[in-house]
């Protein structure tokens, strides 16, 4: 139970698989256009009703060069 953003037990989130799929697609789409470098000083986690970062997660976001046209 170190990582439980979707809860656990009989009331565990029924949308977990969908959420993972959506998040993966979103991140891959963003990663094509932007480079995201997280600050190495991760603030830890704050376990509350949901698991969240313990503080701000600073990151450097830079635009990638436009991909070459296909064809
Ligand atoms: C990043 C996305 C999501 C997170 C972090 C999240 C998180 C959670 C959490 C923490 C719970 C409570 C679990 C518990 O009580 O132990 C929950 C319940 C629930 N979630 Fe999600 N959820 C997400 C996305 C979704 C999506 C996409 C759907 C539906 C398409 C969904 C539907 C539900 C439902 C219906 C419940 C109530 C389940 C029950 O009480 O039996 N969630 N979710």
Coordinates of N, CA and C and ligand atoms in Angstrom, one line a residue:
X1 N 0.8 -1.2 0.0 CA 0.0 0.0 0.0 C 0.8 1.3 0.0
X2 N 2.0 1.2 -0.7 CA 2.8 2.4 -0.7 C 2.3 3.4 -1.8
X3 N 1.6 2.8 -2.8 CA 1.0 3.6 -3.9 C -0.4 3.3 -4.1
X4 N -1.3 4.2 -3.8 CA -2.7 3.8 -3.8 C -3.6 5.0 -4.3
X5 N -3.3 5.5 -5.5 CA -4.1 6.7 -5.9 C -5.5 6.3 -6.3
X6 N -5.8 5.0 -6.5 CA -7.2 4.6 -6.8 C -7.9 3.9 -5.7
X7 N -7.4 4.1 -4.5 CA -8.0 3.4 -3.3 C -7.7 1.9 -3.3
X8 N -8.4 1.2 -2.5 CA -8.2 -0.2 -2.4 C -9.5 -0.9 -1.8
X9 N -9.5 -2.2 -1.8 CA -10.5 -2.9 -1.2 C -11.8 -2.9 -2.0
X10 N -12.9 -3.1 -1.4 CA -14.2 -3.3 -2.1 C -14.7 -2.1 -2.8
X11 N -14.2 -0.9 -2.4 CA -14.6 0.4 -3.1 C -13.5 0.9 -4.0
X12 N -12.6 0.1 -4.4 CA -11.5 0.6 -5.3 C -12.1 1.2 -6.5
X13 N -11.4 2.2 -7.1 CA -11.9 2.9 -8.3 C -12.2 1.9 -9.4
X14 N -13.4 2.0 -10.0 CA -13.7 1.2 -11.1 C -13.1 1.7 -12.4
X15 N -12.7 3.0 -12.4 CA -12.1 3.6 -13.6 C -10.6 3.5 -13.7
X16 N -10.0 2.7 -12.9 CA -8.5 2.7 -12.8 C -7.9 2.4 -14.2
X17 N -8.4 1.3 -14.8 CA -7.8 0.9 -16.1 C -8.0 1.9 -17.2
X18 N -9.2 2.5 -17.2 CA -9.4 3.6 -18.2 C -8.5 4.8 -17.9
X19 N -8.4 5.2 -16.6 CA -7.5 6.3 -16.2 C -6.1 6.1 -16.6
X20 N -5.5 4.9 -16.4 CA -4.2 4.6 -16.9 C -4.0 4.7 -18.4
X21 N -5.0 4.2 -19.1 CA -4.9 4.3 -20.6 C -5.0 5.7 -21.0
X22 N -5.9 6.5 -20.5 CA -6.0 7.9 -20.8 C -4.7 8.7 -20.5
X23 N -4.2 8.4 -19.3 CA -3.0 9.1 -18.9 C -1.8 8.8 -19.8
X24 N -1.7 7.5 -20.2 CA -0.6 7.1 -21.0 C -0.7 7.8 -22.4
X25 N -1.9 7.8 -22.9 CA -2.1 8.5 -24.2 C -1.8 10.0 -24.1
X26 N -2.3 10.6 -23.1 CA -2.1 12.1 -22.9 C -0.6 12.4 -22.7
X27 N 0.1 11.6 -21.9 CA 1.5 11.8 -21.7 C 2.3 11.6 -23.0
X28 N 2.0 10.5 -23.7 CA 2.7 10.3 -25.0 C 2.4 11.4 -26.0
X29 N 1.2 11.9 -26.0 CA 0.9 13.0 -26.9 C 1.7 14.3 -26.6
X30 N 1.7 14.6 -25.3 CA 2.5 15.8 -24.8 C 4.0 15.6 -25.0
X31 N 4.5 14.4 -24.8 CA 5.9 14.2 -24.9 C 6.4 14.3 -26.4
X32 N 5.5 14.2 -27.3 CA 5.9 14.4 -28.7 C 6.3 15.9 -28.9
X33 N 5.6 16.7 -28.2 CA 5.8 18.2 -28.5 C 6.6 18.9 -27.5
X34 N 6.7 18.3 -26.3 CA 7.4 19.0 -25.2 C 8.3 18.0 -24.5
X35 N 9.5 18.6 -24.0 CA 10.4 17.8 -23.2 C 10.1 18.3 -21.7
X36 N 9.9 17.3 -20.9 CA 9.5 17.7 -19.5 C 10.6 17.1 -18.6
X37 N 11.4 18.0 -17.9 CA 12.4 17.6 -17.0 C 12.0 17.9 -15.6
X38 N 11.7 16.9 -14.8 CA 11.3 17.1 -13.4 C 12.6 17.5 -12.6
X39 N 12.3 18.4 -11.6 CA 13.4 18.7 -10.7 C 13.7 17.5 -9.8
X40 N 15.0 17.2 -9.7 CA 15.4 15.9 -8.9 C 14.9 16.0 -7.5
X41 N 14.6 17.1 -6.9 CA 14.2 17.2 -5.5 C 12.7 16.9 -5.4
X42 N 12.3 15.6 -5.5 CA 10.9 15.2 -5.4 C 10.4 15.4 -4.0
X43 N 9.3 16.1 -3.8 CA 8.8 16.4 -2.4 C 8.3 15.3 -1.6
X44 N 8.3 14.1 -2.1 CA 7.7 13.0 -1.4 C 6.2 12.9 -1.6
X45 N 5.5 12.1 -0.9 CA 4.1 11.9 -1.1 C 3.3 12.3 0.1
X46 N 2.1 12.6 -0.1 CA 1.2 13.0 1.0 C 0.0 12.0 0.9
X47 N 0.0 11.0 1.7 CA -1.2 10.1 1.7 C -2.4 10.6 2.4
X48 N -3.4 11.0 1.7 CA -4.6 11.5 2.3 C -5.8 10.6 1.8
X49 N -6.9 11.2 1.4 CA -8.0 10.3 0.8 C -7.4 9.8 -0.5
X50 N -6.7 10.6 -1.3 CA -6.0 10.1 -2.4 C -4.5 10.4 -2.2
X51 N -3.6 9.7 -2.9 CA -2.2 9.9 -2.8 C -1.8 11.0 -3.7
X52 N -1.1 12.0 -3.1 CA -0.7 13.2 -3.9 C 0.7 13.6 -3.5
X53 N 1.3 14.4 -4.4 CA 2.7 14.9 -4.0 C 2.7 15.7 -2.7
X54 N 3.8 15.6 -2.0 CA 3.9 16.3 -0.7 C 4.1 17.8 -0.9
X55 N 4.2 18.3 -2.1 CA 4.4 19.7 -2.3 C 4.5 19.9 -3.8
X56 N 4.9 21.2 -4.2 CA 5.0 21.4 -5.6 C 6.0 20.5 -6.3
X57 N 5.8 20.2 -7.6 CA 6.7 19.3 -8.3 C 7.2 20.2 -9.5
X58 N 8.3 21.0 -9.2 CA 8.8 21.9 -10.3 C 9.4 21.1 -11.4
X59 N 9.1 21.6 -12.6 CA 9.6 20.9 -13.8 C 9.9 21.9 -14.9
X60 N 10.9 21.6 -15.7 CA 11.3 22.5 -16.9 C 10.6 21.9 -18.1
X61 N 9.8 22.7 -18.8 CA 9.1 22.3 -20.0 C 9.6 23.0 -21.2
X62 N 10.1 22.3 -22.1 CA 10.6 23.0 -23.3 C 10.0 22.4 -24.6
X63 N 9.7 23.2 -25.5 CA 9.1 22.7 -26.8 C 10.1 22.0 -27.6
X64 N 9.7 20.9 -28.1 CA 10.6 20.1 -29.1 C 10.5 20.7 -30.4
X65 N 11.5 20.5 -31.3 CA 11.4 21.0 -32.7 C 10.3 20.3 -33.4
X66 N 9.6 21.0 -34.3 CA 8.5 20.4 -35.0 C 9.0 19.2 -35.8
X67 N 8.2 18.1 -35.7 CA 8.7 16.9 -36.5 C 8.6 17.1 -38.0
X68 N 9.5 16.4 -38.7 CA 9.6 16.5 -40.1 C 8.3 16.0 -40.7
X69 N 7.8 16.7 -41.8 CA 6.5 16.2 -42.4 C 6.7 14.8 -43.0
X70 N 5.6 14.1 -42.9 CA 5.6 12.7 -43.4 C 5.3 12.7 -44.9
X71 N 6.0 11.9 -45.6 CA 5.8 11.7 -47.1 C 6.5 12.6 -47.9
Ligands
LIG1 C1 -6.6 9.7 -12.4 C2 -7.9 9.3 -12.4 C3 -8.6 8.7 -11.2 C4 -8.3 8.6 -9.9 C5 -7.0 9.1 -9.2 C6 -9.4 8.0 -9.2 C7 -9.4 7.7 -7.8 C8 -10.4 7.2 -7.1 C9 -10.5 6.9 -5.7 C10 -9.4 7.2 -4.7 C11 -11.7 6.3 -5.4 C12 -12.1 5.9 -4.0 C13 -11.7 4.4 -3.8 C14 -12.0 4.0 -2.4 O1 -13.0 4.4 -1.8 O2 -11.2 3.2 -1.8 C15 -12.4 6.2 -6.7 C16 -13.7 5.7 -6.8 C17 -14.4 5.6 -7.9 N1 -13.9 6.0 -9.2 FE1 -12.1 6.8 -9.6 N2 -10.4 7.7 -10.1 C18 -10.0 8.1 -11.3 C19 -10.7 8.0 -12.5 C20 -11.9 7.4 -12.6 C21 -12.6 7.2 -13.8 C22 -12.0 7.6 -15.2 C23 -13.8 6.7 -13.6 C24 -14.9 6.3 -14.5 C25 -14.9 6.2 -15.8 C26 -13.9 6.5 -12.1 C27 -14.9 6.0 -11.4 C28 -15.0 5.8 -10.1 C29 -16.1 5.2 -9.4 C30 -17.5 4.9 -10.0 C31 -15.7 5.1 -8.0 C32 -16.6 4.6 -6.9 C33 -16.4 3.1 -6.7 C34 -17.2 2.6 -5.5 O3 -17.4 3.3 -4.6 O4 -17.5 1.4 -5.6 N3 -12.7 7.0 -11.6 N4 -11.6 6.7 -7.7

